[in-house]
C-alpha positions as MATLAB code, in Angstrom:
seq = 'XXXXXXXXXXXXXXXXXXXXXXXXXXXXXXXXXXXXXXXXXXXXXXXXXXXXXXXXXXXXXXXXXXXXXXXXXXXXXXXXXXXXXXXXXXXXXXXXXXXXXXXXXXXXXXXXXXXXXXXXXXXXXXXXXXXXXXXXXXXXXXXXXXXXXXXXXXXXXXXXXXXXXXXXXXXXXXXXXX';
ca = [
      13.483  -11.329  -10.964;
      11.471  -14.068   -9.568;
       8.410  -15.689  -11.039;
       5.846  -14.140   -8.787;
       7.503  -10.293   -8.850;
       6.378   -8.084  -11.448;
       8.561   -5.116  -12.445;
       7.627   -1.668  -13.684;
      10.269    0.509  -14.651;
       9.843    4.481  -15.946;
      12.499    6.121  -16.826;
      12.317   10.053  -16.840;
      15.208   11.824  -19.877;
      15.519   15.325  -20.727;
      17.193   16.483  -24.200;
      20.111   18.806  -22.151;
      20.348   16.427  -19.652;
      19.884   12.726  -20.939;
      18.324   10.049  -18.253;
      17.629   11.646  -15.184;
      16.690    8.910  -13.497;
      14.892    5.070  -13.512;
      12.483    4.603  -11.125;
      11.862    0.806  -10.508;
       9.736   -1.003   -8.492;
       8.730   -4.500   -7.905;
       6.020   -5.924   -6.777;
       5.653   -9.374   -5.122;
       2.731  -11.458   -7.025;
       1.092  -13.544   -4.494;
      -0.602  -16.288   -7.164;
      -4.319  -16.128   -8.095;
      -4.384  -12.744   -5.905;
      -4.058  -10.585   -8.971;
      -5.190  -10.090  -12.368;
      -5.166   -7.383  -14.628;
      -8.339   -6.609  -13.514;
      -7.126   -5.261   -9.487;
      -6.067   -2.028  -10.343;
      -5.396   -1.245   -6.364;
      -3.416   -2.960   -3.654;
      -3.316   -2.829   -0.105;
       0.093   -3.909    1.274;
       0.078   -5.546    5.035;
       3.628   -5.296    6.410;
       4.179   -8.674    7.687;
       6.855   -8.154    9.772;
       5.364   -5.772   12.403;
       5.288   -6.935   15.709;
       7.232  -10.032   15.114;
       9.982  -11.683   17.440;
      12.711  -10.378   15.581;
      11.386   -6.625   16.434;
       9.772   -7.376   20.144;
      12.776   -9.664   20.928;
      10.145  -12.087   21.930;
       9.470  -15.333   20.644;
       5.939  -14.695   18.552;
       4.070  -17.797   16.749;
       2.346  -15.288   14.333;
       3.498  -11.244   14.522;
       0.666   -8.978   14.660;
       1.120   -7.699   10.838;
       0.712  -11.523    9.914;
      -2.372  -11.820   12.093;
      -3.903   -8.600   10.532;
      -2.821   -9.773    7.046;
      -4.886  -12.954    7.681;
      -7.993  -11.203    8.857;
      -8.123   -8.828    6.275;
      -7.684  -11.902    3.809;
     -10.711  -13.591    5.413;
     -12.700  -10.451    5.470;
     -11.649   -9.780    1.684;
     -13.824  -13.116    0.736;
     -17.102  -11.272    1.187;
     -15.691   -7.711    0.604;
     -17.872   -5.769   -2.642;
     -14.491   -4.289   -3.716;
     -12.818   -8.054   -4.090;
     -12.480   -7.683   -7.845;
     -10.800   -4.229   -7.616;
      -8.399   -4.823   -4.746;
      -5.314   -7.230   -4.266;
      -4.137   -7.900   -1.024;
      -0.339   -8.255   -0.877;
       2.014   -9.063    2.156;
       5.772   -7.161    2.315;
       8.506   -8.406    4.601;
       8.905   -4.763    5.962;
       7.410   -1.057    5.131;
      10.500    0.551    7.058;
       8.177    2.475    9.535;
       9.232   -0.471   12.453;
       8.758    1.947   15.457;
       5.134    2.572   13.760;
       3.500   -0.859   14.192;
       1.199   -2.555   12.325;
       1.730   -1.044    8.835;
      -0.457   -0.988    5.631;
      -0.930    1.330    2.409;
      -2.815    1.943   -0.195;
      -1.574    1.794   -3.798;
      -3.035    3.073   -7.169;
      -1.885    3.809  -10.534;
      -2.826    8.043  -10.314;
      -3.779    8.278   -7.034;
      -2.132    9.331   -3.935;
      -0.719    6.630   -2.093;
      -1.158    6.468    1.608;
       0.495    5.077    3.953;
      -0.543    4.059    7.733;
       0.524    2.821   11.046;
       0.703    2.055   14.572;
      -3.036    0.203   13.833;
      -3.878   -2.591   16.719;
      -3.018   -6.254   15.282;
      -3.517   -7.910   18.704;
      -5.963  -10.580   19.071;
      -8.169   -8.430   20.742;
      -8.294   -5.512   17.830;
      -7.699   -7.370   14.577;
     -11.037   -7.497   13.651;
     -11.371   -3.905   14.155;
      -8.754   -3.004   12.409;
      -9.157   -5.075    9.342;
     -12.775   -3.643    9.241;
     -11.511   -0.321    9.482;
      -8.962   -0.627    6.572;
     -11.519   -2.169    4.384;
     -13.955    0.813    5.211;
     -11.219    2.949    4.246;
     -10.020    1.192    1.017;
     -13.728    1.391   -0.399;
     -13.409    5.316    0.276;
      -9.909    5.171   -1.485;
     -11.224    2.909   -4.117;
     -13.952    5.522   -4.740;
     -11.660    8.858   -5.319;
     -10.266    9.428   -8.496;
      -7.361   10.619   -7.351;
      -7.280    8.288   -4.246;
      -7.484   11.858   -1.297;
      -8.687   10.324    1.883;
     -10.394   13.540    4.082;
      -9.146   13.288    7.528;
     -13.020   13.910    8.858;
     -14.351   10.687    6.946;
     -11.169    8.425    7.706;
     -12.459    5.537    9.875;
     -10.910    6.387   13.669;
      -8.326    4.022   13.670;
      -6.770    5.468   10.109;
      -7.249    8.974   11.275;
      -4.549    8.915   13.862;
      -2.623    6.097   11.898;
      -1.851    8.488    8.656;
       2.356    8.497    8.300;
       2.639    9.881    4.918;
       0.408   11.342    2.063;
       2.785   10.638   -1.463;
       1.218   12.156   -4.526;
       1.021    9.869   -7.896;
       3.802    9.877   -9.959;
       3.347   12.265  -12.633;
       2.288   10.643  -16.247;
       5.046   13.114  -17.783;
       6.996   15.339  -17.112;
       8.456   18.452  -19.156;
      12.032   19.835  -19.655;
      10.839   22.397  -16.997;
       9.273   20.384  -14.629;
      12.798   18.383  -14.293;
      14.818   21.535  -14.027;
      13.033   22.656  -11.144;
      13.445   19.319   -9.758;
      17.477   18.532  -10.379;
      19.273   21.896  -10.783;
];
């Protein structure tokens, strides 16, 4: 593990069945962007729209671009202190370009693409993410409604994931691995 990742790790056991399974994840730290006090993230995929998936030679790919904008913007954002802003290398939705989610501890987490990262609708974008993470920010269990979804997140939605359950019971994990 490297010095800026943090790992969480739950592992889910049932008395007739011993572990089920581990579910891992790590998280890349960017320094000073984090304390124990962010309690959501907002992930920018950093590799959409770069030369290695246009086959063009790029200076900055359009997920870097938004990344920066919504960095900038984040300066003078109200929700600063409950929000982290954290790049990944790739979200796996490539053909679904630019790419960014929302992450909470209980919440759903969301996850959305094809949003406009060109120089022209950066702004736009990173204004309507923002607008979007305040209404995620304010949810306690982190359900966006489709009607008051900025426009650009509204058509953008790829996948809904409910939280990870807090526990789960003999039951629940028979009905889940027969």
């Amino acid at each position: 593990m490297h010095t800026n990742e943090k790992r969480y790790s739950c592992e889910f056991h049932s008395p007739g069945l011993g572990r089920v399974f581990t579910l891992i994840e790590m998280l890349p730290i960017e320094p000073g962007n984090l304390s124990m006090n962010h309690q959501h993230i907002i992930f920018v995929c950093t590799i959409c729209g770069s030369s290695d998936q246009t086959k063009q030679y790029v200076a900055k790919s359009d997920g870097e671009r938004l990344l920066e904008k919504l960095q900038t913007l984040y300066h003078d954002w109200v929700l600063q202190d409950e929000f982290s802003i954290q790049p990944v290398k790739c979200m796996g939705v490539c053909d679904q370009a630019c790419a960014i989610a929302f992450v909470s501890f209980n919440k759903h987490t969301y996850l959305f693409g094809d949003l406009p990262a060109d120089a022209e609708g950066v702004e736009k974008t990173a204004t309507a993410v923002l607008e979007c993470a305040s209404q995620y920010h304010a949810k306690p269990d982190g359900l966006l409604p489709y009607a008051k979804r900025p426009e650009l997140l509204k058509a953008g939605a790829i996948a809904r994931i409910p939280p990870m359950p807090t526990e789960l019971s003999e039951a629940d994990i028979g009905n889940h691995f027969p």
